[in-house]
Amino acid sequence: MDCQTEVNCGLHLVIQTSSLPEKNKVEFKLNKDTPSFPGRLLQHDLERNYSSRQGDHINLVSSSMPSFPILQRSSEEKILYSDRLTLERQKLTVCPIIDGEEHLRLLNFQHNFITRIQNISNLQRLIFLDLYDNQIEEISGLSTLRSLRVLLLGKNRIKKISNLENLKSLDVLDLHGNQITKIENVNHLCDLRVLNLARNLLSHVDNLNGLDSLTELNLRHNQITFVRDVDNLPCLQRLFLSFNNISSFDNVSCLADSTSLSDITFDGNPIAQESWYKHTILQNMMQLRQLDMKRITEEERRMASILAKKEEEKKRENQKQSLLKEKKRLTINNVARKWDLQQRVANIVTAQDRKDSDSPSQDPCQIDGSHISASPEETGSLDSGLTSALQGLSVIDSHLVELDGDTLSLYGSGALESLDRNWSAQTAGMVTTVSFTFIEFDEIVQVLPKLKIKFPNSLHLKFRETNLVMLQQFNALAQLRRIDQLTIDPQGNPVVNFTLWKYYVLFRLSHFSMQKINGTEVTQNDMIMAERLFGILAHVASSELPQYRLISILGDARKKQFRYLLETKGKKPGIVNEENNDSKRLIGENTNRATLNYTTRDFYNERLEEIKEKKKFCKMYIEDLVKEATEINMKNEALQKLWPQMFIELVRDAVIEIRNKNSYMKLCLQQITDQK
């Protein structure tokens, strides 16, 4: 028999081993008024302590050998508290053996030092188990408790949710204040209504499928950055996400698809500091009744609705802009591809021309670092493939015209047609920069007069991928009204590889007084150097041209100036005063520059065709003249051969006719009479 001490409303804990004599028994005497517990816990936060409960009075006598304590209660105690047992704050390190208590429904081990759940597998009627504030590292020993409805394991050392497979009737699961990093092994708890995972180490929320009865989920004080699967919880009403690392609504966008949520908290997250926070939440979750524990008013809903409409309009506008940007990107890529194919075709044609002009034994020619076979069959095949690729490009997306602020950007040769549009005076007047990309410079030259008229305030020209290959092409820019800045992108413009190209531009376009070239300020020293380098060249060019050629080059606007030069050319130096000398010098310089003009390849080809026609006509005319002269010469030679005999016959006939004088006179008179 175990020694027992009777204490009113007390418990007896007897530690024993089967082999020990009676003197080695250690008795725990507890005096306790057992508090009452509710049947279920449905409050939103189960982090609270049971600090309001009164502590137990414990008399402990240590044992010489460790073992499990055995709990025994008096018959009065069993009758008074038949279905519940409270062992909180007893400094227990293990769960005691509880014999004869199979009828227990509530068991409380709060505020002890228990490290493992054991010795309760026989309590199969248990529905409430409280192990709050212990040192448990693993969920175990619960497989037989199939009736368990409330399991409180808050403030322990649990790192993983496990071994809950048989607790299918669980209604409340409290795991707050542990070291859990992942939500797992809870999908089978279809009757679970409250899940508390506050103050753990969660970084994301997912794997919640199957919790069809869950109404409250507490995830406060974690490290959560995004939430998933919450929209798959059909009964969820309260979700607490306070004090996490959520910074964007996109990271919790699944909440907008939940139709049951009515109460949610985000306070303590980075998202709650944003000015758009409340309005964004309300406009995406119109069914909410409380946000951050504050009731939502109708005015807040109305403002959220207004802002939602504005946000939707802004979103549509952003989407439109995104579509336009994407279309622009695709169009530019298409134009660039077409340009590249055109350049390759042009290179092949050039290579073929070189091949035709060279001997058949010449090695394969090299263009832009790549070898192209001189075989006519291979060249023709490649040319055909490139032509097919060109034809396959979309005609609609073959050019782009973009007006961004004061910059007009033209991509592709088709964009030049935009200069024929009816631009408003205000819009055209705003344009100060015109950019040309993927357009042949010779095509640009043809529209420069339109550019001067349509956009009179254009001061900055940009050229990129325009095939500027020689200095002579810059002469065409002289016909513009004014240029302050010129930008020549090295990409697609080999002319910038010439060391002196900038000085040539400054010399030829000196009347514009340009301020910048490729973003670099133009200095007075640059102007002087340009004059030194190219001034004599221009003078020689103008001196060697005949007068009629100069007049045709200068045009009507410069004829008066040229006539002035001719009129003063023969006068003595003393006749012309100093002022006229300065004017003549200035006019002469401008005239010299004007002789440096540029003829586009198309215009040159047209002139070449015209010259060929004239040559053909002249050739035919000369041939006719030569033929006619040859015939005359042949007749003359024949006459020279026949003339002696003809002369003899003429003299003979004359002598015969006048031999009979009277008869000859009668014949002559008769001929005269017949003529009358």
XYZ file of C-alpha atoms in Angstrom:
676
model
C 0.000 0.000 0.000
C 1.215 3.515 -0.873
C 1.346 5.999 1.924
C -1.284 8.709 1.416
C -2.019 11.950 3.217
C -5.561 13.302 3.201
C -5.855 16.958 2.264
C -9.101 18.735 1.456
C -9.363 19.374 -2.297
C -5.785 18.096 -2.651
C -3.876 15.847 -5.058
C -1.375 13.146 -4.249
C 1.593 12.568 -6.554
C 3.481 9.444 -5.643
C 6.798 8.648 -7.331
C 7.552 4.969 -7.135
C 9.364 2.113 -8.784
C 8.234 -1.439 -8.673
C 11.445 -2.691 -7.004
C 11.815 -0.058 -4.311
C 10.740 -0.594 -0.748
C 8.106 1.617 0.809
C 10.643 3.976 2.397
C 11.833 5.152 -0.997
C 8.467 6.529 -2.001
C 8.290 10.259 -2.483
C 4.958 12.004 -1.979
C 3.905 15.311 -3.592
C 1.180 17.085 -1.705
C -0.703 19.705 -3.734
C -3.344 22.073 -2.511
C -5.194 23.630 -5.393
C -8.470 25.178 -6.275
C -8.913 23.916 -9.802
C -10.008 26.697 -12.138
C -12.631 26.084 -14.738
C -11.768 26.044 -18.466
C -14.101 26.821 -21.299
C -14.960 23.950 -23.580
C -13.463 25.690 -26.641
C -11.148 28.593 -27.459
C -12.407 30.789 -30.305
C -10.703 34.107 -29.534
C -8.488 35.505 -32.266
C -5.238 35.517 -30.294
C -4.137 32.643 -28.067
C -0.849 34.260 -27.062
C -2.010 35.265 -23.580
C -0.776 33.597 -20.386
C -2.981 32.146 -17.797
C -1.436 34.522 -15.294
C -4.759 35.094 -13.564
C -4.814 31.536 -12.268
C -3.793 30.945 -8.672
C -0.555 28.963 -8.133
C -0.332 25.605 -6.366
C 1.315 24.877 -3.064
C 3.882 22.120 -3.620
C 5.851 20.091 -1.098
C 8.586 18.173 -2.928
C 10.841 15.482 -1.578
C 13.506 14.433 -4.043
C 14.060 10.804 -4.911
C 17.369 9.038 -5.055
C 16.486 7.549 -8.466
C 14.761 9.312 -11.341
C 11.412 7.992 -12.553
C 7.951 9.094 -13.759
C 5.701 10.537 -11.086
C 2.402 8.749 -10.613
C -0.615 10.927 -10.041
C -3.377 9.814 -7.764
C -6.381 11.791 -6.650
C -8.723 11.232 -3.757
C -12.226 9.980 -4.432
C -13.619 13.377 -3.390
C -11.366 15.144 -5.839
C -12.375 12.801 -8.619
C -16.028 13.412 -7.880
C -15.645 17.194 -7.652
C -13.454 17.559 -10.771
C -14.172 14.357 -12.571
C -13.388 15.516 -16.126
C -10.536 17.960 -15.627
C -7.065 18.060 -14.186
C -4.749 21.057 -13.743
C -1.025 20.644 -13.156
C 0.279 24.087 -14.036
C 3.377 25.633 -12.457
C 4.460 22.355 -10.841
C 8.040 22.440 -12.189
C 7.397 19.168 -13.978
C 10.061 18.011 -16.447
C 8.062 14.988 -17.618
C 4.393 14.153 -17.892
C 3.301 12.084 -14.864
C 1.598 8.714 -15.164
C -2.118 9.278 -14.768
C -3.880 6.049 -13.778
C -7.602 5.607 -13.382
C -8.410 8.921 -15.087
C -9.549 7.651 -18.509
C -12.643 9.811 -18.206
C -10.616 13.078 -18.233
C -11.622 15.612 -20.887
C -9.429 18.575 -19.895
C -5.738 18.412 -18.987
C -3.572 21.435 -18.165
C 0.250 21.338 -18.020
C 0.918 25.078 -18.353
C 4.152 26.718 -17.159
C 6.254 23.638 -16.538
C 9.527 22.315 -17.981
C 8.198 19.334 -19.906
C 10.355 18.401 -22.910
C 8.297 15.564 -24.353
C 4.617 14.649 -24.561
C 4.108 11.161 -23.069
C 2.088 9.038 -20.625
C -1.262 10.404 -21.811
C -2.081 7.918 -24.560
C -4.640 6.237 -22.274
C -6.719 9.436 -22.007
C -8.728 8.715 -25.147
C -11.672 10.898 -24.070
C -9.474 13.971 -23.754
C -10.751 16.945 -25.751
C -8.634 19.783 -24.269
C -4.866 19.563 -23.819
C -2.888 22.607 -22.662
C 0.923 22.411 -22.771
C 1.565 26.145 -22.992
C 4.984 27.441 -21.845
C 7.043 24.282 -21.664
C 10.188 23.078 -23.449
C 8.688 20.639 -25.951
C 10.748 20.270 -29.148
C 8.560 17.823 -31.074
C 4.861 17.096 -31.380
C 4.436 13.408 -30.415
C 2.503 11.017 -28.238
C -0.918 12.189 -29.439
C -1.831 9.479 -31.935
C -4.420 7.837 -29.651
C -6.192 11.071 -28.688
C -8.701 10.929 -31.553
C -11.288 12.965 -29.608
C -8.950 15.884 -28.972
C -10.549 19.205 -30.002
C -8.210 21.809 -28.474
C -4.427 21.514 -28.517
C -2.426 24.370 -26.966
C 1.334 24.130 -27.584
C 2.252 27.797 -27.490
C 5.605 29.043 -26.230
C 7.599 25.850 -26.681
C 10.569 24.898 -28.867
C 8.771 23.110 -31.687
C 10.447 23.448 -35.113
C 8.101 21.426 -37.280
C 4.388 20.692 -37.454
C 4.071 16.893 -37.442
C 2.330 13.829 -36.013
C -1.173 15.278 -36.183
C -2.505 12.683 -38.614
C -4.991 11.113 -36.181
C -6.287 14.379 -34.690
C -8.941 14.830 -37.366
C -11.444 16.301 -34.897
C -9.110 19.111 -33.863
C -10.932 22.434 -33.559
C -8.243 24.736 -32.108
C -4.487 24.423 -32.701
C -2.233 26.913 -30.921
C 1.449 26.798 -31.922
C 2.430 30.407 -31.273
C 5.837 31.303 -29.843
C 7.725 28.337 -31.358
C 10.435 28.015 -34.056
C 8.314 26.790 -36.959
C 9.559 27.855 -40.427
C 6.968 26.222 -42.653
C 3.252 25.461 -42.648
C 2.877 21.741 -43.345
C 1.026 18.553 -42.383
C -2.264 20.325 -41.579
C -4.194 19.755 -44.805
C -6.170 16.856 -43.277
C -7.577 18.981 -40.423
C -10.839 19.711 -42.188
C -12.639 20.586 -38.892
C -9.977 22.993 -37.631
C -11.470 26.451 -36.976
C -8.645 28.307 -35.174
C -4.955 28.119 -36.101
C -2.426 30.257 -34.202
C 1.101 30.432 -35.639
C 2.077 33.833 -34.248
C 5.667 34.552 -33.191
C 7.324 31.834 -35.277
C 9.862 31.980 -38.112
C 7.528 31.792 -41.109
C 8.687 33.603 -44.260
C 5.739 32.726 -46.481
C 2.207 31.415 -46.176
C 1.008 28.556 -48.367
C -0.034 24.885 -48.223
C -3.375 25.718 -46.607
C -5.558 23.606 -48.883
C -7.950 21.313 -47.067
C -8.630 23.601 -44.072
C -12.231 24.040 -45.155
C -13.552 24.971 -41.680
C -10.822 27.437 -40.719
C -12.341 30.758 -39.610
C -9.389 32.370 -37.803
C -5.705 32.402 -38.749
C -3.179 34.246 -36.594
C 0.213 34.898 -38.220
C 1.379 37.903 -36.220
C 5.073 38.551 -35.531
C 6.675 36.364 -38.213
C 8.905 37.194 -41.178
C 6.255 36.736 -43.858
C 6.839 38.432 -47.223
C 4.059 36.871 -49.299
C 0.812 34.963 -48.802
C -0.746 32.252 -50.979
C -3.668 29.811 -50.881
C -5.716 31.963 -48.483
C -8.349 32.378 -51.190
C -8.866 28.583 -51.003
C -10.189 28.806 -47.423
C -13.969 29.105 -47.848
C -14.795 29.919 -44.204
C -11.900 32.160 -43.224
C -13.199 35.352 -41.551
C -10.294 36.677 -39.501
C -6.681 36.892 -40.670
C -4.003 38.568 -38.563
C -0.776 39.482 -40.391
C 0.508 42.239 -38.134
C 4.254 42.824 -37.757
C 5.614 40.950 -40.767
C 7.619 42.015 -43.851
C 4.829 42.489 -46.390
C 5.729 45.477 -48.593
C 3.361 45.224 -51.558
C -0.244 44.271 -52.104
C 0.884 42.117 -55.018
C 2.496 39.811 -52.448
C -0.896 39.180 -50.847
C -3.067 39.602 -53.945
C -4.791 36.267 -53.301
C -6.681 37.974 -50.445
C -8.680 39.926 -53.009
C -10.191 36.632 -54.212
C -11.432 35.625 -50.771
C -15.172 36.190 -50.361
C -15.401 35.301 -46.647
C -12.741 37.535 -45.065
C -14.232 40.263 -42.875
C -11.412 41.149 -40.471
C -7.729 41.562 -41.354
C -4.676 43.307 -39.902
C -1.512 44.571 -41.615
C -0.223 47.004 -38.990
C 3.508 46.752 -38.355
C 4.234 45.823 -42.006
C 6.062 48.090 -44.512
C 2.884 48.178 -46.586
C 1.007 49.903 -43.754
C 3.367 52.886 -44.012
C 2.404 53.638 -47.621
C -0.010 56.473 -48.365
C -2.087 54.244 -50.639
C -2.315 51.409 -48.096
C -5.873 51.720 -46.769
C -7.425 52.690 -50.097
C -5.719 49.830 -51.901
C -6.872 47.281 -49.327
C -10.444 48.551 -49.353
C -10.749 48.780 -53.110
C -9.514 45.205 -53.514
C -11.370 43.753 -50.524
C -14.764 45.435 -50.494
C -16.247 42.808 -48.136
C -14.040 43.811 -45.172
C -15.709 45.097 -42.009
C -12.564 45.709 -39.949
C -9.033 46.704 -40.904
C -6.287 46.724 -38.276
C -8.924 46.208 -35.559
C -10.815 49.343 -36.626
C -14.271 49.293 -38.092
C -14.496 50.523 -41.671
C -16.878 53.437 -42.203
C -19.051 54.102 -45.243
C -17.077 57.284 -45.962
C -13.882 55.268 -46.165
C -15.553 52.837 -48.539
C -16.802 55.705 -50.706
C -13.363 57.316 -50.872
C -11.811 53.952 -51.648
C -14.316 53.460 -54.468
C -13.468 56.880 -55.966
C -9.759 56.233 -55.712
C -10.297 52.772 -57.177
C -11.852 54.315 -60.278
C -8.979 56.768 -60.581
C -6.512 53.962 -60.074
C -8.249 51.916 -62.744
C -8.074 54.813 -65.170
C -4.415 55.283 -64.347
C -3.841 51.570 -64.788
C -5.525 51.614 -68.185
C -3.432 54.619 -69.195
C -0.257 52.898 -68.012
C -1.275 49.788 -69.888
C -1.874 51.876 -72.987
C 1.526 53.489 -72.612
C 3.104 50.085 -72.107
C 1.445 48.815 -75.278
C 2.654 51.855 -77.169
C 6.181 51.350 -75.859
C 6.093 47.704 -76.846
C 4.741 48.565 -80.278
C 7.481 51.181 -80.623
C 10.111 48.647 -79.628
C 8.829 46.065 -82.098
C 8.563 48.632 -84.864
C 12.102 49.903 -84.313
C 13.374 46.325 -84.291
C 11.530 45.684 -87.544
C 12.936 48.856 -89.114
C 16.434 47.931 -87.918
C 16.101 44.462 -89.403
C 14.916 45.850 -92.721
C 17.776 48.362 -92.720
C 20.303 45.618 -92.027
C 18.975 43.498 -94.880
C 19.056 46.473 -97.228
C 22.677 47.160 -96.332
C 23.607 43.548 -96.922
C 21.891 43.584 -100.305
C 23.691 46.821 -101.180
C 27.027 45.310 -100.154
C 26.404 42.263 -102.316
C 25.498 44.434 -105.302
C 28.652 46.470 -104.739
C 30.687 43.291 -104.528
C 29.150 42.046 -107.767
C 29.980 45.342 -109.497
C 33.560 45.077 -108.311
C 33.724 41.509 -109.537
C 32.439 42.507 -112.965
C 35.090 45.220 -113.220
C 37.906 42.931 -112.092
C 39.474 39.930 -113.786
C 37.734 36.533 -113.450
C 40.712 35.105 -111.590
C 40.427 37.588 -108.724
C 40.089 36.161 -105.218
C 36.799 36.435 -103.343
C 36.224 40.015 -102.286
C 35.909 41.046 -98.673
C 33.264 43.491 -97.510
C 32.938 44.725 -93.899
C 35.250 41.976 -92.710
C 33.168 39.098 -94.173
C 34.105 37.110 -97.279
C 31.555 36.893 -100.093
C 32.113 34.390 -102.863
C 32.624 35.766 -106.342
C 30.587 32.918 -107.809
C 27.578 34.330 -109.714
C 25.392 31.393 -108.688
C 26.122 31.787 -104.975
C 25.780 35.572 -105.057
C 22.492 35.374 -106.901
C 21.131 32.833 -104.425
C 22.018 34.964 -101.390
C 20.586 38.059 -103.051
C 17.340 36.194 -103.659
C 17.139 35.083 -100.019
C 17.682 38.613 -98.716
C 15.094 39.964 -101.125
C 12.552 37.432 -99.840
C 13.334 38.449 -96.271
C 12.781 42.101 -97.155
C 9.440 41.299 -98.737
C 8.402 39.340 -95.653
C 8.682 42.370 -93.356
C 5.432 44.092 -92.419
C 4.774 47.180 -94.476
C 2.681 48.711 -91.691
C 5.515 48.524 -89.176
C 8.294 49.553 -91.564
C 8.615 53.074 -90.159
C 7.889 55.110 -87.034
C 7.238 58.784 -86.352
C 7.503 59.899 -82.724
C 7.036 63.390 -81.320
C 8.321 63.583 -77.759
C 8.347 67.116 -76.392
C 10.534 69.199 -78.690
C 12.092 66.179 -80.449
C 10.787 64.683 -83.682
C 12.199 61.178 -84.251
C 11.937 59.503 -87.641
C 12.699 55.780 -88.059
C 12.769 54.249 -91.538
C 12.489 55.922 -94.925
C 8.691 55.781 -94.828
C 8.742 58.213 -91.898
C 9.889 61.001 -94.230
C 6.379 61.121 -95.643
C 5.229 62.554 -92.311
C 6.742 65.884 -93.363
C 3.837 66.212 -95.810
C 1.283 66.146 -92.991
C -0.705 69.192 -91.986
C 1.256 69.990 -88.845
C -0.303 72.669 -86.684
C 1.737 75.842 -86.321
C 1.972 75.364 -82.555
C 3.166 71.758 -82.780
C 5.638 72.456 -85.578
C 6.950 75.510 -83.743
C 7.758 73.419 -80.668
C 10.076 71.085 -82.592
C 13.721 72.086 -82.114
C 15.379 68.669 -82.596
C 14.924 66.295 -85.518
C 16.410 62.799 -85.337
C 16.885 60.516 -88.359
C 17.463 56.788 -87.824
C 17.705 53.929 -90.349
C 17.233 56.306 -93.307
C 19.577 56.787 -96.260
C 21.127 60.251 -96.149
C 20.383 60.736 -99.847
C 16.676 60.307 -99.071
C 16.959 62.826 -96.246
C 18.540 65.370 -98.606
C 15.420 65.328 -100.770
C 13.177 66.419 -97.871
C 15.459 69.076 -96.389
C 13.545 71.905 -98.147
C 10.304 70.615 -96.577
C 12.003 70.364 -93.208
C 13.085 73.984 -93.428
C 9.513 75.086 -94.169
C 7.570 72.753 -91.853
C 9.788 73.136 -88.787
C 11.349 76.590 -88.906
C 12.653 76.367 -85.326
C 14.575 73.115 -85.768
C 18.104 73.835 -84.545
C 19.478 70.390 -83.736
C 19.846 67.532 -86.244
C 20.719 63.970 -85.270
C 21.832 61.258 -87.683
C 22.111 57.581 -86.722
C 22.416 54.708 -89.209
C 22.056 57.059 -92.201
C 25.047 55.980 -94.332
C 27.016 59.204 -94.046
C 30.170 57.991 -95.764
C 31.897 61.079 -97.246
C 32.489 64.710 -96.375
C 30.752 65.895 -99.538
C 27.387 64.843 -98.083
C 27.569 67.586 -95.436
C 27.299 70.144 -98.243
C 23.597 69.323 -98.541
C 22.891 70.732 -95.079
C 23.784 74.235 -96.257
C 20.299 74.688 -97.706
C 18.680 74.672 -94.259
C 17.641 77.821 -92.438
C 19.757 77.332 -89.340
C 21.660 74.644 -87.398
C 22.969 75.203 -83.883
C 23.826 71.609 -83.043
C 24.757 68.581 -85.116
C 24.997 65.024 -83.792
C 26.454 62.282 -85.983
C 26.265 58.878 -84.309
C 29.280 56.684 -85.172
C 26.912 53.748 -85.626
C 26.067 53.473 -89.306
C 27.959 56.662 -90.278
C 31.546 55.818 -91.305
C 32.293 59.489 -92.053
C 33.044 60.089 -88.362
C 36.119 57.898 -88.759
C 37.706 60.727 -90.756
C 39.948 62.797 -88.515
C 38.997 66.165 -90.028
C 35.254 65.679 -90.519
C 34.301 68.149 -87.763
C 36.519 70.849 -89.242
C 34.982 70.318 -92.658
C 31.482 70.699 -91.187
C 32.508 73.926 -89.449
C 34.016 75.294 -92.667
C 31.186 74.353 -95.013
C 28.423 75.394 -92.604
C 30.225 78.385 -91.137
C 27.274 80.662 -91.946
C 25.260 78.798 -89.273
C 27.762 79.593 -86.495
C 27.187 76.185 -84.928
C 27.536 75.894 -81.172
C 27.977 72.134 -80.670
C 29.032 69.096 -82.694
C 28.386 65.727 -81.083
C 27.818 67.460 -77.773
C 31.171 69.285 -77.796
C 31.277 73.079 -77.720
C 32.667 74.749 -80.850
C 35.489 77.185 -80.044
C 36.982 80.057 -81.998
C 40.156 78.025 -82.468
C 38.081 75.317 -84.156
C 36.709 77.861 -86.640
C 40.217 79.176 -87.420
C 41.558 75.649 -87.945
C 38.638 74.791 -90.243
C 39.350 77.874 -92.380
C 43.033 77.034 -92.610
C 42.385 73.451 -93.626
C 39.683 73.904 -96.251
C 39.714 77.588 -97.287
C 42.298 77.123 -100.078
C 40.540 73.982 -101.304
C 37.264 75.854 -101.752
C 39.041 78.740 -103.517
C 40.693 76.362 -105.974
C 37.416 74.597 -106.634
C 35.578 77.822 -107.413
C 38.446 79.208 -109.528
C 38.572 76.216 -111.846
C 34.862 76.300 -112.672
C 33.671 78.254 -115.746
C 31.365 81.246 -115.304
C 28.196 79.523 -116.558
C 28.834 76.608 -114.178
C 29.264 78.908 -111.184
C 26.011 80.685 -111.968
C 24.107 77.405 -112.219
C 25.539 76.245 -108.888
C 24.915 79.442 -106.980
C 21.323 79.847 -108.168
C 19.242 82.964 -108.518
C 19.760 84.072 -104.940
C 23.515 84.328 -105.448
C 23.648 85.695 -109.013
C 23.695 89.328 -107.908
C 26.634 88.648 -105.623
C 28.484 86.888 -108.423
C 27.786 89.732 -110.883
C 29.171 92.145 -108.304
C 32.397 90.161 -108.320
C 32.565 90.288 -112.118
C 31.905 94.041 -112.216
C 34.636 94.841 -109.702
C 37.130 92.339 -111.033
C 38.701 94.663 -113.629
C 38.762 97.869 -111.585
C 41.889 99.340 -110.110
C 42.517 98.833 -106.379
C 42.229 102.569 -105.622
C 38.722 102.866 -107.031
C 37.119 100.490 -104.563
C 37.017 101.789 -100.998
C 37.820 99.730 -97.886
C 34.193 98.917 -97.084
C 33.568 97.518 -100.543
C 36.731 95.455 -100.226
C 35.401 93.875 -97.008
C 32.056 93.147 -98.672
C 33.801 91.625 -101.660
C 35.921 89.422 -99.381
C 32.867 88.197 -97.490
C 30.931 87.533 -100.666
C 33.897 85.742 -102.165
C 34.200 83.428 -99.156
C 30.518 82.519 -99.268
C 30.754 81.955 -103.009
C 33.712 79.652 -102.570
C 31.778 77.581 -100.034
C 28.702 77.504 -102.249
C 30.666 75.764 -104.974
C 31.103 72.823 -102.589
C 27.731 71.195 -103.175
C 26.429 67.636 -103.062
C 24.605 65.674 -105.700
C 22.673 62.672 -104.475
C 23.190 59.338 -106.104
C 19.649 59.290 -107.486
C 20.063 62.727 -109.018
C 23.466 61.739 -110.338
C 21.981 58.603 -111.873
C 19.230 60.668 -113.499
C 21.808 63.051 -114.929
C 23.844 60.079 -116.048
C 20.875 58.644 -117.905
C 20.221 62.023 -119.495
C 23.847 62.252 -120.577
C 23.654 58.756 -122.020
C 20.586 59.717 -124.061
C 22.335 62.802 -125.379
C 25.391 60.785 -126.248
C 23.234 58.304 -128.081
C 21.500 61.071 -130.040
C 24.796 62.735 -130.914
C 26.231 59.436 -132.016
C 23.295 58.761 -134.314
C 23.436 62.298 -135.734
C 27.152 62.047 -136.445
C 26.677 58.643 -138.006
C 24.022 60.083 -140.347
C 26.301 62.967 -141.279
C 29.182 60.632 -141.926
C 26.983 58.376 -144.005
C 25.716 61.304 -146.064
C 29.242 62.666 -146.555
C 30.437 59.223 -147.605
C 27.726 58.978 -150.224
C 28.583 62.461 -151.564
C 32.237 61.532 -151.749
C 31.442 58.340 -153.575
C 29.331 60.264 -156.098
C 32.137 62.785 -156.552
C 34.659 60.054 -157.215
C 32.318 58.462 -159.737
C 31.823 61.821 -161.432
C 35.553 62.347 -161.696
C 35.886 59.048 -163.473
C 33.015 59.693 -165.896
C 33.636 63.397 -166.550
C 36.238 63.192 -169.419
C 34.008 60.974 -171.549
C 30.972 63.054 -170.683
C 32.801 66.245 -171.738
C 33.766 64.761 -175.109
C 30.210 63.710 -175.710
C 28.913 67.157 -174.760
C 31.348 68.879 -177.199
C 30.460 66.405 -179.967
C 26.741 66.930 -179.498
C 27.181 70.708 -179.536
C 29.229 70.621 -182.784
C 26.663 68.378 -184.456
C 23.800 70.656 -183.410
C 25.351 73.878 -184.778
C 26.795 72.376 -187.967
C 23.698 73.486 -189.967
C 23.228 77.019 -188.786
C 19.764 77.618 -190.258
C 18.314 74.351 -188.989
C 19.755 75.010 -185.486
C 18.193 78.494 -185.380
C 14.798 77.128 -186.423
C 15.009 74.453 -183.730
C 15.856 76.977 -181.045
C 13.015 79.295 -182.124
C 10.640 76.347 -182.055
C 11.692 75.423 -178.494
C 11.197 79.018 -177.377
C 7.740 79.067 -178.951
C 6.779 75.790 -177.246
C 7.865 77.066 -173.843
C 5.526 80.055 -174.168
